């Protein structure tokens, strides 16, 4: 059975790969290469590298390999067999089924792939096996080079406690603190004074920020001591207290280091990654607005000291927390290529992947510390398939029915591993791409980021562009006044999308009305000709009703040539554009300013969904008559059938992927029914908790049978 | 040409000027003029303000409001505004029971410039019931539509026959039915059910090309819930018996349903609108290269393919909720209207069964009748097995789809995306049924059946089934067997499908093909 299902797949795979190569639109071609590295073709390097990763980072590594003339091997799971990284590589090997534990983390299968393809080195990307010392050991045992630091450094930096001890020994600033039994309040005050105010006091056993007290002076320390020691004893039965330096308005700033196997190490400046949600970075930039050259140098030097202390080689990142007084404290060291490495490449001109490969091959670093520049400014937005309106981003899945990266703009780099038609599945990270913009100054880079976000076409999955665009245009972000608490501070009630002002609201209404009229006028034509030669004088004045949210507006529109003059809410808006109804992008000139809108959908009932200033707005445009008659139409309460999943066809249950109490995401697979020898996946219509499951694998179900109830 | 309806002009003429300029008019002339104005005014308010308010309260628009919203502004030209019923029984002859125009508004107008004939039944006059005069008005505009070759739209909102008129009313229905039949295949006919439509009346929509409904406010049934209760003792509501949901998802009587009157009329305008646009005809669609899953048992959405290929992703689906294993509807390719038929792997694996065969056949015949090219996307594992299907007459009904594709003489382009198994391969606009251009994607498998079944027959009782299966797959589960015989013209990259279809349609625009002369064919009904 298995044999028979495999061979037609392979057969088609060959076909697809063949054709894909003919029209390879998958790999992003940079208008302007953002690392100025000159690849030296005479420098001997590896002949073949296997990339033990997927998605954008696999593509990123393959790109550099191609430039260096190195053959590449991709590994992929079965669902990824037509993924971009698998098609881009010279060879692709399937290493198992979709779940990562069975494919991308499957060391046996990957070792097999290395043996069969004869790869001399492995680039692990980030995540998966990149910081797995076991994997590095197994590679070493077979004489395959691991492109990364050696196992000693991975191990040393992988352990939180050990890494702090090493850092302390290497004279790297660590967060001063005390963890142990404190007998009296005065003892607590003494500790606090040693550390220096402000300090944080809590029970050691309490997780996270639970029961945390912040003290700015001796009195508050005494109070905090009483409170915390009581709680420690009563809640946890564990007397130990943690007194630690409290970092107010902490910023997350990290230093990129690069070291070779000959004891040389460089720091490649910093990246500021303070904009985070649930400890995941969202927007990063390099350099940081906050560091002065003295602090930068101090941080860089400490990072290099740490790297040297563990005989680090390859690229690595030393993460620091920086307080409002520019005191910085070591957090941890990541012994791999970071997700946000492109911004460092932009400002230094170095290709970090190339450097990693060179170092792994045993070469010395080509650069000296004084060769490392800060050229301009780079911003990275992580574009995720996520609903930003739910806790700043809950994963969404689906098929990218339309997808265009804004590569028509200069100084834009998009690192992605997907293309139009790709599936964003539940198995892997929901990141769509890393959108990087570059400019001579920060404001240039920010302006370009706005353009790039407006020009980015993503259809088929919910994405976080609304949030990204709001962040990079927020006054606090622009002024550089940020911390890791930025999102909860700026949006205490959650993110609600762009809030329209009176003028932007008018612009949106006018654009929707103009689009509606364009479509109406187009309908009167057939293959370029007016359908009725004797039609009455072409209309050039309209009165329309436009609904946006709860409000209704009456618009008066006059058309002259390609320009619509719209009177709305006592103001006048002039809209003109090329009006290409087939294009998802809607480049308009509104009151002589260029704006890029996107038309997400348009239907016969007058509903138009426009993306404007990053956020999508639904409007309804009706002629005056239709609006008048529409007032007679009854309001309908939509029937809620989303809580019940019934079998759409008779068949056999192959798999049930949920159990009562599980939380399913919208679009997540609930069960699979086999009918007509075909597997049909049934998915959740909304995000909900599973109430009850009425079927099990192997059951025969009829059409309309109740399968699963959601809450 | 479209001058404003003369009715409105004359109503607005100031009386004084008439008096001054027409001194020589006799008294009787004057009274005629007054009577004309009076009648016109009466006609415009139908059954009166009270009944109009009641109509609005039900969430429905009046017959005239509907016509106004459906047609281009000022394009409606009304006919037979003065026609009144001729019944003299049961007090119907009294003046208060006479309404100028009777219970239907008829005329012609334009939708985005395109000529249409329209009748709109007026529920405010005798519940929209059909009198002899009412039927005569409808017949008149249908005859005119036939003469000039314009489509007919019926907006149905009628309680049924005018019982007072008895057999005259029945005769009226038959007159309309005959015209529906005569016009079938000559001009497109569309029915939009916007209220009740019961008894014999239902057969007029049934004879037209498309029947659309309004959710919650329209019903179609032969007999209402009361009669059902008395005859079969079933308890059923109007909505369950003949509402929009029933007819669009269970019975297949209606082709589409809309939220309310306004949306229905706006969408009907859109339906008439399958016109030009500027989507480049040579656009590549890279997403199609990866849409068909490698595992032949895995489903995908045929709508994804259709939307990606057609102009502006606009696809007007017909019967989206009925027999979902086949997808039919209209779209445009490079500005020209095409009919699209596709198996839907997502539903029942895209197999052909009774309902999907009938749905497909009727659509194909509509396209053929009105010279709309047909593009067929094939991923079909075969006909659905089972007693329900055999007893239901899958042989007879499946033959309809076969018949329809075979007799169609419009340009026919077929794309096999994956499976084309067994008899269903032949049926789905194959080369053998005069397909003009037949393409296969690299993922296509044209074979008598899937590997497992075939091997069980060919190698019955042998041990090396797995090996034999692999051999079968190698030989047959790919596009080559069909391609080497010329049964598909080419194996194409999915991303180039749109470009290829657009070019083929250009060439096929001048296609001429004639079936042998016959009185009419004998499609297996």
mmCIF file of N, CA, C and O in Angstrom, chain A residues 1 4 8 11-12 15 19 23 81 87 399 401-402 420-421 522-523 525 527-528 531-532 534 581-582 602 604-605 620 622 626 629-630 632-634 636 675-680, chain B residues 1 56 59 61 65 69 112-114 215-216 259-261 263 266-267 270 273 275-277 279 287 291 293-294 296-297 312-313 346 349 351 418-419 442-443 445 469 473 480 493:
data_model
loop_
_atom_site.group_PDB
_atom_site.id
_atom_site.type_symbol
_atom_site.label_atom_id
_atom_site.label_comp_id
_atom_site.label_asym_id
_atom_site.label_seq_id
_atom_site.Cartn_x
_atom_site.Cartn_y
_atom_site.Cartn_z
ATOM 1 N N UNK A 1 0.846 -1.212 0.000
ATOM 2 C CA UNK A 1 0.000 0.000 0.000
ATOM 3 C C UNK A 1 0.876 1.254 0.000
ATOM 4 O O UNK A 1 0.743 2.127 -0.832
ATOM 5 N N UNK A 4 2.797 1.728 -3.142
ATOM 6 C CA UNK A 4 2.057 2.181 -4.324
ATOM 7 C C UNK A 4 1.724 3.666 -4.245
ATOM 8 O O UNK A 4 1.715 4.366 -5.223
ATOM 9 N N UNK A 8 3.610 7.127 -7.352
ATOM 10 C CA UNK A 8 3.057 8.184 -8.199
ATOM 11 C C UNK A 8 3.422 9.550 -7.668
ATOM 12 O O UNK A 8 3.594 10.495 -8.433
ATOM 13 N N UNK A 11 6.712 10.384 -8.858
ATOM 14 C CA UNK A 11 6.613 10.641 -10.276
ATOM 15 C C UNK A 11 6.214 12.095 -10.527
ATOM 16 O O UNK A 11 6.825 12.824 -11.293
ATOM 17 N N UNK A 12 5.157 12.500 -9.787
ATOM 18 C CA UNK A 12 4.667 13.860 -9.980
ATOM 19 C C UNK A 12 5.635 14.878 -9.440
ATOM 20 O O UNK A 12 5.758 15.965 -9.957
ATOM 21 N N UNK A 15 7.990 15.795 -12.009
ATOM 22 C CA UNK A 15 7.369 16.692 -12.963
ATOM 23 C C UNK A 15 7.303 18.116 -12.443
ATOM 24 O O UNK A 15 7.679 19.071 -13.102
ATOM 25 N N UNK A 19 9.011 21.549 -13.890
ATOM 26 C CA UNK A 19 8.311 22.733 -14.357
ATOM 27 C C UNK A 19 8.587 23.948 -13.497
ATOM 28 O O UNK A 19 8.662 25.060 -13.988
ATOM 29 N N UNK A 23 9.848 28.240 -14.346
ATOM 30 C CA UNK A 23 9.280 29.528 -13.979
ATOM 31 C C UNK A 23 9.537 29.803 -12.522
ATOM 32 O O UNK A 23 8.626 29.898 -11.723
ATOM 33 N N UNK A 81 6.836 18.911 0.180
ATOM 34 C CA UNK A 81 7.589 18.436 -0.982
ATOM 35 C C UNK A 81 7.575 19.421 -2.146
ATOM 36 O O UNK A 81 8.453 19.390 -2.987
ATOM 37 N N UNK A 87 12.325 23.252 -3.738
ATOM 38 C CA UNK A 87 12.481 23.454 -5.175
ATOM 39 C C UNK A 87 13.756 24.233 -5.513
ATOM 40 O O UNK A 87 14.340 24.061 -6.570
ATOM 41 N N UNK A 399 -4.470 28.945 2.567
ATOM 42 C CA UNK A 399 -3.705 28.878 1.330
ATOM 43 C C UNK A 399 -3.556 30.295 0.797
ATOM 44 O O UNK A 399 -4.527 31.051 0.748
ATOM 45 N N UNK A 401 -3.866 32.535 -1.645
ATOM 46 C CA UNK A 401 -4.478 32.520 -2.976
ATOM 47 C C UNK A 401 -3.862 33.598 -3.860
ATOM 48 O O UNK A 401 -3.781 33.442 -5.067
ATOM 49 N N UNK A 402 -3.455 34.699 -3.271
ATOM 50 C CA UNK A 402 -2.713 35.709 -4.019
ATOM 51 C C UNK A 402 -1.577 36.188 -3.134
ATOM 52 O O UNK A 402 -1.768 36.366 -1.931
ATOM 53 N N UNK A 420 2.963 32.329 -3.964
ATOM 54 C CA UNK A 420 1.531 32.240 -4.228
ATOM 55 C C UNK A 420 1.138 30.774 -4.351
ATOM 56 O O UNK A 420 1.797 30.015 -5.054
ATOM 57 N N UNK A 421 0.087 30.383 -3.665
ATOM 58 C CA UNK A 421 -0.354 28.992 -3.735
ATOM 59 C C UNK A 421 0.142 28.148 -2.562
ATOM 60 O O UNK A 421 -0.324 27.044 -2.368
ATOM 61 N N UNK A 522 -17.763 50.692 -15.960
ATOM 62 C CA UNK A 522 -17.146 49.626 -16.757
ATOM 63 C C UNK A 522 -18.211 48.640 -17.225
ATOM 64 O O UNK A 522 -18.148 48.111 -18.336
ATOM 65 N N UNK A 523 -19.214 48.407 -16.377
ATOM 66 C CA UNK A 523 -20.259 47.446 -16.723
ATOM 67 C C UNK A 523 -21.041 47.857 -17.958
ATOM 68 O O UNK A 523 -21.699 47.044 -18.581
ATOM 69 N N UNK A 525 -19.850 48.864 -20.618
ATOM 70 C CA UNK A 525 -19.056 48.711 -21.839
ATOM 71 C C UNK A 525 -18.900 47.244 -22.169
ATOM 72 O O UNK A 525 -18.988 46.386 -21.324
ATOM 73 N N UNK A 527 -16.180 44.965 -24.472
ATOM 74 C CA UNK A 527 -14.950 44.951 -25.265
ATOM 75 C C UNK A 527 -14.570 46.365 -25.701
ATOM 76 O O UNK A 527 -14.294 46.624 -26.856
ATOM 77 N N UNK A 528 -14.643 47.273 -24.763
ATOM 78 C CA UNK A 528 -14.152 48.624 -25.019
ATOM 79 C C UNK A 528 -15.171 49.574 -25.607
ATOM 80 O O UNK A 528 -14.956 50.772 -25.660
ATOM 81 N N UNK A 531 -22.197 49.911 -24.828
ATOM 82 C CA UNK A 531 -23.119 48.927 -25.374
ATOM 83 C C UNK A 531 -24.237 49.584 -26.173
ATOM 84 O O UNK A 531 -24.790 49.011 -27.074
ATOM 85 N N UNK A 532 -24.599 50.783 -25.799
ATOM 86 C CA UNK A 532 -25.690 51.449 -26.501
ATOM 87 C C UNK A 532 -25.148 52.740 -27.071
ATOM 88 O O UNK A 532 -24.753 53.623 -26.335
ATOM 89 N N UNK A 534 -26.786 54.990 -28.586
ATOM 90 C CA UNK A 534 -27.681 56.118 -28.396
ATOM 91 C C UNK A 534 -28.014 56.327 -26.923
ATOM 92 O O UNK A 534 -29.073 56.802 -26.590
ATOM 93 N N UNK A 581 -9.258 47.302 -12.295
ATOM 94 C CA UNK A 581 -10.106 46.494 -11.420
ATOM 95 C C UNK A 581 -9.604 45.062 -11.272
ATOM 96 O O UNK A 581 -10.070 44.313 -10.427
ATOM 97 N N UNK A 582 -8.652 44.654 -12.108
ATOM 98 C CA UNK A 582 -8.128 43.292 -12.014
ATOM 99 C C UNK A 582 -6.992 43.199 -11.008
ATOM 100 O O UNK A 582 -6.633 42.129 -10.561
ATOM 101 N N UNK A 602 -15.101 42.856 -3.466
ATOM 102 C CA UNK A 602 -16.087 43.766 -4.036
ATOM 103 C C UNK A 602 -17.214 42.860 -4.508
ATOM 104 O O UNK A 602 -16.957 41.851 -5.173
ATOM 105 N N UNK A 604 -21.623 42.337 -5.785
ATOM 106 C CA UNK A 604 -22.729 42.972 -6.488
ATOM 107 C C UNK A 604 -23.630 43.747 -5.549
ATOM 108 O O UNK A 604 -24.314 44.671 -5.950
ATOM 109 N N UNK A 605 -23.638 43.382 -4.262
ATOM 110 C CA UNK A 605 -24.518 44.054 -3.316
ATOM 111 C C UNK A 605 -23.925 45.371 -2.820
ATOM 112 O O UNK A 605 -24.486 45.987 -1.924
ATOM 113 N N UNK A 620 -20.184 49.787 2.565
ATOM 114 C CA UNK A 620 -21.211 49.376 1.622
ATOM 115 C C UNK A 620 -21.639 50.602 0.845
ATOM 116 O O UNK A 620 -22.018 51.622 1.425
ATOM 117 N N UNK A 622 -24.182 52.168 -1.930
ATOM 118 C CA UNK A 622 -25.461 51.953 -2.597
ATOM 119 C C UNK A 622 -25.874 53.235 -3.313
ATOM 120 O O UNK A 622 -25.558 54.342 -2.854
ATOM 121 N N UNK A 626 -31.243 52.597 -4.143
ATOM 122 C CA UNK A 626 -31.055 51.311 -3.467
ATOM 123 C C UNK A 626 -30.994 51.505 -1.954
ATOM 124 O O UNK A 626 -31.537 50.706 -1.190
ATOM 125 N N UNK A 629 -34.547 52.037 -0.683
ATOM 126 C CA UNK A 629 -35.311 50.790 -0.664
ATOM 127 C C UNK A 629 -34.738 49.810 0.361
ATOM 128 O O UNK A 629 -35.464 49.011 0.936
ATOM 129 N N UNK A 630 -33.446 49.923 0.595
ATOM 130 C CA UNK A 630 -32.798 49.008 1.527
ATOM 131 C C UNK A 630 -33.344 49.186 2.946
ATOM 132 O O UNK A 630 -33.292 48.278 3.756
ATOM 133 N N UNK A 632 -36.271 49.207 3.804
ATOM 134 C CA UNK A 632 -37.407 48.299 4.030
ATOM 135 C C UNK A 632 -36.957 46.867 4.313
ATOM 136 O O UNK A 632 -37.747 46.027 4.677
ATOM 137 N N UNK A 633 -35.677 46.607 4.071
ATOM 138 C CA UNK A 633 -35.209 45.227 4.203
ATOM 139 C C UNK A 633 -35.035 44.869 5.672
ATOM 140 O O UNK A 633 -34.458 45.633 6.442
ATOM 141 N N UNK A 634 -35.563 43.719 6.067
ATOM 142 C CA UNK A 634 -35.470 43.343 7.481
ATOM 143 C C UNK A 634 -34.044 42.969 7.873
ATOM 144 O O UNK A 634 -33.289 42.455 7.059
ATOM 145 N N UNK A 636 -31.437 40.616 9.492
ATOM 146 C CA UNK A 636 -31.450 39.172 9.707
ATOM 147 C C UNK A 636 -30.355 38.769 10.680
ATOM 148 O O UNK A 636 -29.240 39.251 10.590
ATOM 149 N N UNK A 675 -13.837 9.027 1.767
ATOM 150 C CA UNK A 675 -14.993 8.679 0.947
ATOM 151 C C UNK A 675 -14.509 8.598 -0.479
ATOM 152 O O UNK A 675 -13.664 9.404 -0.885
ATOM 153 N N UNK A 676 -15.003 7.664 -1.221
ATOM 154 C CA UNK A 676 -14.567 7.484 -2.606
ATOM 155 C C UNK A 676 -13.037 7.395 -2.682
ATOM 156 O O UNK A 676 -12.408 7.956 -3.551
ATOM 157 N N UNK A 677 -12.431 6.713 -1.727
ATOM 158 C CA UNK A 677 -10.986 6.549 -1.663
ATOM 159 C C UNK A 677 -10.257 7.886 -1.572
ATOM 160 O O UNK A 677 -9.111 8.015 -1.968
ATOM 161 N N UNK A 678 -10.965 8.904 -1.102
ATOM 162 C CA UNK A 678 -10.340 10.216 -0.978
ATOM 163 C C UNK A 678 -10.455 10.659 0.462
ATOM 164 O O UNK A 678 -11.453 10.400 1.122
ATOM 165 N N UNK A 679 -9.412 11.348 0.934
ATOM 166 C CA UNK A 679 -9.468 11.840 2.300
ATOM 167 C C UNK A 679 -9.926 13.284 2.306
ATOM 168 O O UNK A 679 -9.361 14.123 1.619
ATOM 169 N N UNK A 680 -10.972 13.537 3.053
ATOM 170 C CA UNK A 680 -11.519 14.885 3.136
ATOM 171 C C UNK A 680 -11.293 15.411 4.538
ATOM 172 O O UNK A 680 -11.743 14.803 5.507
ATOM 173 N N UNK B 1 -32.253 56.442 -27.375
ATOM 174 C CA UNK B 1 -33.582 55.880 -27.548
ATOM 175 C C UNK B 1 -34.377 55.930 -26.236
ATOM 176 O O UNK B 1 -35.542 56.255 -26.214
ATOM 177 N N UNK B 56 -44.108 46.413 2.393
ATOM 178 C CA UNK B 56 -42.848 46.847 2.994
ATOM 179 C C UNK B 56 -42.630 46.180 4.348
ATOM 180 O O UNK B 56 -41.525 45.792 4.689
ATOM 181 N N UNK B 59 -40.990 43.076 4.531
ATOM 182 C CA UNK B 59 -39.602 43.097 4.066
ATOM 183 C C UNK B 59 -39.509 42.962 2.560
ATOM 184 O O UNK B 59 -38.483 42.559 2.038
ATOM 185 N N UNK B 61 -40.275 44.637 -1.443
ATOM 186 C CA UNK B 61 -40.477 45.864 -2.203
ATOM 187 C C UNK B 61 -41.699 45.692 -3.091
ATOM 188 O O UNK B 61 -42.155 44.587 -3.344
ATOM 189 N N UNK B 65 -41.046 49.338 -7.463
ATOM 190 C CA UNK B 65 -39.734 49.596 -6.844
ATOM 191 C C UNK B 65 -38.713 48.585 -7.354
ATOM 192 O O UNK B 65 -37.554 48.914 -7.626
ATOM 193 N N UNK B 69 -35.242 49.442 -9.427
ATOM 194 C CA UNK B 69 -33.909 49.107 -8.936
ATOM 195 C C UNK B 69 -33.178 48.172 -9.903
ATOM 196 O O UNK B 69 -31.967 48.239 -10.065
ATOM 197 N N UNK B 112 -27.403 47.985 -17.535
ATOM 198 C CA UNK B 112 -26.103 48.432 -18.051
ATOM 199 C C UNK B 112 -26.121 48.545 -19.566
ATOM 200 O O UNK B 112 -25.206 48.124 -20.254
ATOM 201 N N UNK B 113 -27.217 49.092 -20.068
ATOM 202 C CA UNK B 113 -27.301 49.352 -21.499
ATOM 203 C C UNK B 113 -27.857 48.201 -22.313
ATOM 204 O O UNK B 113 -28.141 48.360 -23.488
ATOM 205 N N UNK B 114 -27.999 47.039 -21.678
ATOM 206 C CA UNK B 114 -28.429 45.866 -22.436
ATOM 207 C C UNK B 114 -29.950 45.708 -22.323
ATOM 208 O O UNK B 114 -30.498 45.736 -21.225
ATOM 209 N N UNK B 215 -34.191 34.785 0.078
ATOM 210 C CA UNK B 215 -34.273 34.017 1.311
ATOM 211 C C UNK B 215 -35.378 34.550 2.215
ATOM 212 O O UNK B 215 -35.585 35.756 2.296
ATOM 213 N N UNK B 216 -36.078 33.657 2.873
ATOM 214 C CA UNK B 216 -37.103 33.939 3.889
ATOM 215 C C UNK B 216 -38.388 34.556 3.359
ATOM 216 O O UNK B 216 -39.399 34.531 4.045
ATOM 217 N N UNK B 259 -30.031 37.350 -0.065
ATOM 218 C CA UNK B 259 -30.444 37.736 1.285
ATOM 219 C C UNK B 259 -31.795 38.445 1.311
ATOM 220 O O UNK B 259 -32.644 38.134 2.118
ATOM 221 N N UNK B 260 -31.999 39.434 0.452
ATOM 222 C CA UNK B 260 -33.249 40.191 0.450
ATOM 223 C C UNK B 260 -33.497 40.771 -0.937
ATOM 224 O O UNK B 260 -32.691 40.565 -1.849
ATOM 225 N N UNK B 261 -34.606 41.477 -1.082
ATOM 226 C CA UNK B 261 -34.984 41.998 -2.395
ATOM 227 C C UNK B 261 -33.882 42.844 -3.025
ATOM 228 O O UNK B 261 -33.547 42.676 -4.198
ATOM 229 N N UNK B 263 -30.628 43.021 -2.436
ATOM 230 C CA UNK B 263 -29.445 42.266 -2.855
ATOM 231 C C UNK B 263 -29.745 41.377 -4.057
ATOM 232 O O UNK B 263 -28.913 41.220 -4.944
ATOM 233 N N UNK B 266 -29.777 43.640 -7.161
ATOM 234 C CA UNK B 266 -28.432 44.112 -7.497
ATOM 235 C C UNK B 266 -27.596 42.970 -8.072
ATOM 236 O O UNK B 266 -26.825 43.148 -9.012
ATOM 237 N N UNK B 267 -27.778 41.763 -7.506
ATOM 238 C CA UNK B 267 -27.021 40.622 -8.016
ATOM 239 C C UNK B 267 -27.511 40.185 -9.387
ATOM 240 O O UNK B 267 -26.728 39.683 -10.189
ATOM 241 N N UNK B 270 -25.769 42.216 -11.730
ATOM 242 C CA UNK B 270 -24.403 41.708 -11.868
ATOM 243 C C UNK B 270 -24.375 40.482 -12.785
ATOM 244 O O UNK B 270 -23.473 40.312 -13.601
ATOM 245 N N UNK B 273 -23.974 40.911 -16.271
ATOM 246 C CA UNK B 273 -22.866 41.829 -16.383
ATOM 247 C C UNK B 273 -21.582 41.155 -16.765
ATOM 248 O O UNK B 273 -20.520 41.658 -16.485
ATOM 249 N N UNK B 275 -19.075 40.883 -18.542
ATOM 250 C CA UNK B 275 -18.569 41.724 -19.608
ATOM 251 C C UNK B 275 -17.077 41.929 -19.512
ATOM 252 O O UNK B 275 -16.375 41.222 -18.835
ATOM 253 N N UNK B 276 -16.680 42.933 -20.190
ATOM 254 C CA UNK B 276 -15.270 43.225 -20.367
ATOM 255 C C UNK B 276 -14.522 43.553 -19.084
ATOM 256 O O UNK B 276 -15.088 44.053 -18.131
ATOM 257 N N UNK B 277 -13.256 43.250 -19.099
ATOM 258 C CA UNK B 277 -12.384 43.801 -18.081
ATOM 259 C C UNK B 277 -10.960 43.755 -18.616
ATOM 260 O O UNK B 277 -10.736 43.295 -19.723
ATOM 261 N N UNK B 279 -8.064 42.305 -17.329
ATOM 262 C CA UNK B 279 -7.126 41.380 -16.726
ATOM 263 C C UNK B 279 -6.252 40.826 -17.847
ATOM 264 O O UNK B 279 -6.772 40.287 -18.804
ATOM 265 N N UNK B 287 0.415 29.984 -8.654
ATOM 266 C CA UNK B 287 -0.144 29.205 -7.543
ATOM 267 C C UNK B 287 -0.714 27.877 -8.027
ATOM 268 O O UNK B 287 -0.882 26.945 -7.259
ATOM 269 N N UNK B 291 -1.160 23.405 -6.692
ATOM 270 C CA UNK B 291 -2.481 23.229 -6.071
ATOM 271 C C UNK B 291 -2.903 21.780 -5.957
ATOM 272 O O UNK B 291 -3.531 21.379 -4.983
ATOM 273 N N UNK B 293 -2.562 18.241 -4.845
ATOM 274 C CA UNK B 293 -1.690 17.563 -3.883
ATOM 275 C C UNK B 293 -1.040 16.328 -4.507
ATOM 276 O O UNK B 293 -1.586 15.734 -5.437
ATOM 277 N N UNK B 294 0.131 15.980 -4.003
ATOM 278 C CA UNK B 294 0.825 14.813 -4.539
ATOM 279 C C UNK B 294 0.051 13.534 -4.281
ATOM 280 O O UNK B 294 0.027 12.635 -5.099
ATOM 281 N N UNK B 296 -2.869 11.264 -4.342
ATOM 282 C CA UNK B 296 -4.071 11.336 -5.169
ATOM 283 C C UNK B 296 -5.334 11.144 -4.330
ATOM 284 O O UNK B 296 -6.431 11.294 -4.820
ATOM 285 N N UNK B 297 -5.184 10.837 -3.055
ATOM 286 C CA UNK B 297 -6.362 10.702 -2.210
ATOM 287 C C UNK B 297 -6.696 11.999 -1.493
ATOM 288 O O UNK B 297 -7.670 12.074 -0.766
ATOM 289 N N UNK B 312 -10.281 38.731 -13.165
ATOM 290 C CA UNK B 312 -10.576 39.439 -11.907
ATOM 291 C C UNK B 312 -11.080 38.539 -10.785
ATOM 292 O O UNK B 312 -11.749 39.002 -9.867
ATOM 293 N N UNK B 313 -10.806 37.242 -10.874
ATOM 294 C CA UNK B 313 -11.252 36.284 -9.876
ATOM 295 C C UNK B 313 -12.763 36.293 -9.708
ATOM 296 O O UNK B 313 -13.288 35.886 -8.683
ATOM 297 N N UNK B 346 -13.302 18.399 -3.475
ATOM 298 C CA UNK B 346 -13.541 18.648 -2.057
ATOM 299 C C UNK B 346 -14.827 18.003 -1.575
ATOM 300 O O UNK B 346 -15.003 17.763 -0.385
ATOM 301 N N UNK B 349 -15.413 13.653 -3.310
ATOM 302 C CA UNK B 349 -14.300 13.382 -4.221
ATOM 303 C C UNK B 349 -14.549 13.841 -5.657
ATOM 304 O O UNK B 349 -13.810 13.487 -6.560
ATOM 305 N N UNK B 351 -17.064 13.015 -7.507
ATOM 306 C CA UNK B 351 -17.656 11.971 -8.345
ATOM 307 C C UNK B 351 -18.920 12.502 -9.018
ATOM 308 O O UNK B 351 -19.501 13.489 -8.614
ATOM 309 N N UNK B 418 -6.433 16.232 -12.617
ATOM 310 C CA UNK B 418 -5.932 15.043 -11.937
ATOM 311 C C UNK B 418 -6.608 13.805 -12.496
ATOM 312 O O UNK B 418 -6.301 13.374 -13.584
ATOM 313 N N UNK B 419 -7.618 13.279 -11.766
ATOM 314 C CA UNK B 419 -8.176 12.010 -12.216
ATOM 315 C C UNK B 419 -9.174 12.183 -13.353
ATOM 316 O O UNK B 419 -9.989 13.106 -13.339
ATOM 317 N N UNK B 442 0.388 17.986 -15.563
ATOM 318 C CA UNK B 442 1.304 16.869 -15.285
ATOM 319 C C UNK B 442 0.735 15.894 -14.259
ATOM 320 O O UNK B 442 1.088 14.721 -14.248
ATOM 321 N N UNK B 443 -0.182 16.371 -13.420
ATOM 322 C CA UNK B 443 -0.747 15.510 -12.382
ATOM 323 C C UNK B 443 -1.891 14.641 -12.899
ATOM 324 O O UNK B 443 -2.497 13.901 -12.136
ATOM 325 N N UNK B 445 -4.220 11.776 -14.472
ATOM 326 C CA UNK B 445 -4.201 10.321 -14.613
ATOM 327 C C UNK B 445 -5.454 9.943 -15.385
ATOM 328 O O UNK B 445 -6.543 10.031 -14.860
ATOM 329 N N UNK B 469 0.674 -3.363 -8.842
ATOM 330 C CA UNK B 469 0.091 -2.038 -8.666
ATOM 331 C C UNK B 469 1.083 -0.962 -9.075
ATOM 332 O O UNK B 469 0.747 -0.015 -9.777
ATOM 333 N N UNK B 473 0.621 1.828 -11.943
ATOM 334 C CA UNK B 473 0.758 3.262 -11.678
ATOM 335 C C UNK B 473 1.763 3.874 -12.642
ATOM 336 O O UNK B 473 1.532 4.909 -13.272
ATOM 337 N N UNK B 480 0.538 10.352 -19.893
ATOM 338 C CA UNK B 480 1.091 9.867 -21.162
ATOM 339 C C UNK B 480 0.177 8.952 -21.979
ATOM 340 O O UNK B 480 0.079 9.126 -23.196
ATOM 341 N N UNK B 493 1.947 23.179 -18.279
ATOM 342 C CA UNK B 493 2.222 23.633 -16.922
ATOM 343 C C UNK B 493 0.963 24.306 -16.408
ATOM 344 O O UNK B 493 0.410 25.167 -17.081
#
